[in-house]
PDB file of C-alpha atoms in Angstrom:
ATOM      1  CA  UNK A   1       0.000   0.000   0.000  1.00  0.00           C
ATOM      2  CA  UNK A   2       1.270   3.435  -0.912  1.00  0.00           C
ATOM      3  CA  UNK A   3       1.816   5.870   1.943  1.00  0.00           C
ATOM      4  CA  UNK A   4      -0.416   8.945   1.913  1.00  0.00           C
ATOM      5  CA  UNK A   5       0.744  12.475   2.648  1.00  0.00           C
ATOM      6  CA  UNK A   6      -1.196  12.438   5.907  1.00  0.00           C
ATOM      7  CA  UNK A   7       0.545   9.247   7.033  1.00  0.00           C
ATOM      8  CA  UNK A   8       3.957  10.593   6.056  1.00  0.00           C
ATOM      9  CA  UNK A   9       3.303  13.899   7.813  1.00  0.00           C
ATOM     10  CA  UNK A  10       2.153  12.114  10.953  1.00  0.00           C
ATOM     11  CA  UNK A  11       5.355  10.049  11.028  1.00  0.00           C
ATOM     12  CA  UNK A  12       7.562  13.061  10.212  1.00  0.00           C
ATOM     13  CA  UNK A  13       6.133  16.229  11.810  1.00  0.00           C
ATOM     14  CA  UNK A  14       9.598  17.807  11.820  1.00  0.00           C
ATOM     15  CA  UNK A  15       9.527  18.213   8.030  1.00  0.00           C
ATOM     16  CA  UNK A  16       6.555  20.572   8.027  1.00  0.00           C
ATOM     17  CA  UNK A  17       7.952  22.595  10.932  1.00  0.00           C
ATOM     18  CA  UNK A  18      11.181  23.095   9.008  1.00  0.00           C
ATOM     19  CA  UNK A  19       9.295  23.716   5.758  1.00  0.00           C
ATOM     20  CA  UNK A  20       7.360  26.541   7.438  1.00  0.00           C
ATOM     21  CA  UNK A  21      10.495  27.965   9.071  1.00  0.00           C
ATOM     22  CA  UNK A  22      12.594  28.085   5.890  1.00  0.00           C
ATOM     23  CA  UNK A  23       9.715  29.358   3.768  1.00  0.00           C
ATOM     24  CA  UNK A  24       9.152  32.203   6.218  1.00  0.00           C
ATOM     25  CA  UNK A  25      12.890  32.973   6.136  1.00  0.00           C
ATOM     26  CA  UNK A  26      12.676  33.381   2.370  1.00  0.00           C
ATOM     27  CA  UNK A  27       9.602  35.592   2.634  1.00  0.00           C
ATOM     28  CA  UNK A  28      11.208  37.803   5.294  1.00  0.00           C
ATOM     29  CA  UNK A  29      14.219  38.133   2.978  1.00  0.00           C
ATOM     30  CA  UNK A  30      11.895  39.666   0.384  1.00  0.00           C
ATOM     31  CA  UNK A  31      11.171  36.716  -1.889  1.00  0.00           C
ATOM     32  CA  UNK A  32       7.743  36.884  -3.494  1.00  0.00           C
ATOM     33  CA  UNK A  33       7.920  33.390  -5.016  1.00  0.00           C
ATOM     34  CA  UNK A  34       9.327  30.332  -3.286  1.00  0.00           C
ATOM     35  CA  UNK A  35      10.326  26.994  -4.786  1.00  0.00           C
ATOM     36  CA  UNK A  36       9.050  24.154  -2.642  1.00  0.00           C
ATOM     37  CA  UNK A  37      11.864  21.959  -3.978  1.00  0.00           C
ATOM     38  CA  UNK A  38      14.441  24.517  -2.835  1.00  0.00           C
ATOM     39  CA  UNK A  39      12.903  24.468   0.648  1.00  0.00           C
ATOM     40  CA  UNK A  40      13.214  20.667   0.660  1.00  0.00           C
ATOM     41  CA  UNK A  41      16.854  20.916  -0.387  1.00  0.00           C
ATOM     42  CA  UNK A  42      17.461  23.324   2.483  1.00  0.00           C
ATOM     43  CA  UNK A  43      15.893  20.813   4.893  1.00  0.00           C
ATOM     44  CA  UNK A  44      18.243  18.155   3.505  1.00  0.00           C
ATOM     45  CA  UNK A  45      21.255  20.462   3.799  1.00  0.00           C
ATOM     46  CA  UNK A  46      20.517  21.394   7.398  1.00  0.00           C
ATOM     47  CA  UNK A  47      19.847  17.766   8.271  1.00  0.00           C
ATOM     48  CA  UNK A  48      22.983  16.301   6.700  1.00  0.00           C
ATOM     49  CA  UNK A  49      25.535  19.077   7.031  1.00  0.00           C
ATOM     50  CA  UNK A  50      24.610  20.997  10.148  1.00  0.00           C
ATOM     51  CA  UNK A  51      23.060  18.213  12.246  1.00  0.00           C
ATOM     52  CA  UNK A  52      24.868  15.280  10.632  1.00  0.00           C
ATOM     53  CA  UNK A  53      21.817  13.039  10.817  1.00  0.00           C
ATOM     54  CA  UNK A  54      20.539  10.607   8.205  1.00  0.00           C
ATOM     55  CA  UNK A  55      17.009  11.992   8.032  1.00  0.00           C
ATOM     56  CA  UNK A  56      15.309  11.267   4.685  1.00  0.00           C
ATOM     57  CA  UNK A  57      12.975  13.725   2.970  1.00  0.00           C
ATOM     58  CA  UNK A  58      10.568  12.227   0.431  1.00  0.00           C
ATOM     59  CA  UNK A  59      10.175  14.321  -2.747  1.00  0.00           C
ATOM     60  CA  UNK A  60       6.833  12.642  -3.478  1.00  0.00           C
ATOM     61  CA  UNK A  61       5.112  15.038  -1.068  1.00  0.00           C
ATOM     62  CA  UNK A  62       6.746  18.360  -2.010  1.00  0.00           C
ATOM     63  CA  UNK A  63       3.581  19.724  -3.623  1.00  0.00           C
ATOM     64  CA  UNK A  64       1.507  18.580  -0.653  1.00  0.00           C
ATOM     65  CA  UNK A  65       3.705  20.597   1.713  1.00  0.00           C
ATOM     66  CA  UNK A  66       3.346  23.685  -0.486  1.00  0.00           C
ATOM     67  CA  UNK A  67      -0.441  23.294  -0.544  1.00  0.00           C
ATOM     68  CA  UNK A  68      -0.565  22.720   3.225  1.00  0.00           C
ATOM     69  CA  UNK A  69       1.532  25.836   3.812  1.00  0.00           C
ATOM     70  CA  UNK A  70      -0.803  27.982   1.692  1.00  0.00           C
ATOM     71  CA  UNK A  71      -3.836  26.491   3.428  1.00  0.00           C
ATOM     72  CA  UNK A  72      -2.346  27.167   6.874  1.00  0.00           C
ATOM     73  CA  UNK A  73      -1.121  30.654   5.876  1.00  0.00           C
ATOM     74  CA  UNK A  74      -3.745  31.873   3.380  1.00  0.00           C
ATOM     75  CA  UNK A  75      -2.258  35.379   3.236  1.00  0.00           C
ATOM     76  CA  UNK A  76       0.680  33.773   1.372  1.00  0.00           C
ATOM     77  CA  UNK A  77      -1.499  31.974  -1.170  1.00  0.00           C
ATOM     78  CA  UNK A  78       0.191  31.940  -4.563  1.00  0.00           C
ATOM     79  CA  UNK A  79       3.820  32.032  -3.419  1.00  0.00           C
ATOM     80  CA  UNK A  80       4.377  28.506  -4.727  1.00  0.00           C
ATOM     81  CA  UNK A  81       3.897  27.627  -8.389  1.00  0.00           C
ATOM     82  CA  UNK A  82       1.669  24.569  -8.534  1.00  0.00           C
ATOM     83  CA  UNK A  83       0.577  22.210 -11.269  1.00  0.00           C
ATOM     84  CA  UNK A  84      -2.435  19.949 -11.348  1.00  0.00           C
ATOM     85  CA  UNK A  85      -1.879  16.511  -9.837  1.00  0.00           C
ATOM     86  CA  UNK A  86      -3.337  13.649 -11.824  1.00  0.00           C
ATOM     87  CA  UNK A  87      -3.418  11.111  -8.998  1.00  0.00           C
ATOM     88  CA  UNK A  88      -4.555  13.178  -6.014  1.00  0.00           C
TER      89      UNK A  88
END
């Protein structure tokens, strides 16, 4: 059975916390558009380089994190470019 975003998020709450933190950092720095993939790469960088842990971030849910962020922070709606998902 394929893992859903909700299941993945429940098992890995740290990812969304970091996603929100780094996205807000970019917005405070004056960015008007944010790449969800670049936020994920930052999470990987911080995890591997700064904390030296082996935490894995699943790219399958990148768009889900962007949508969740915009749902949770509606005043930032539109900061992520999104495409239609065929299977969700």
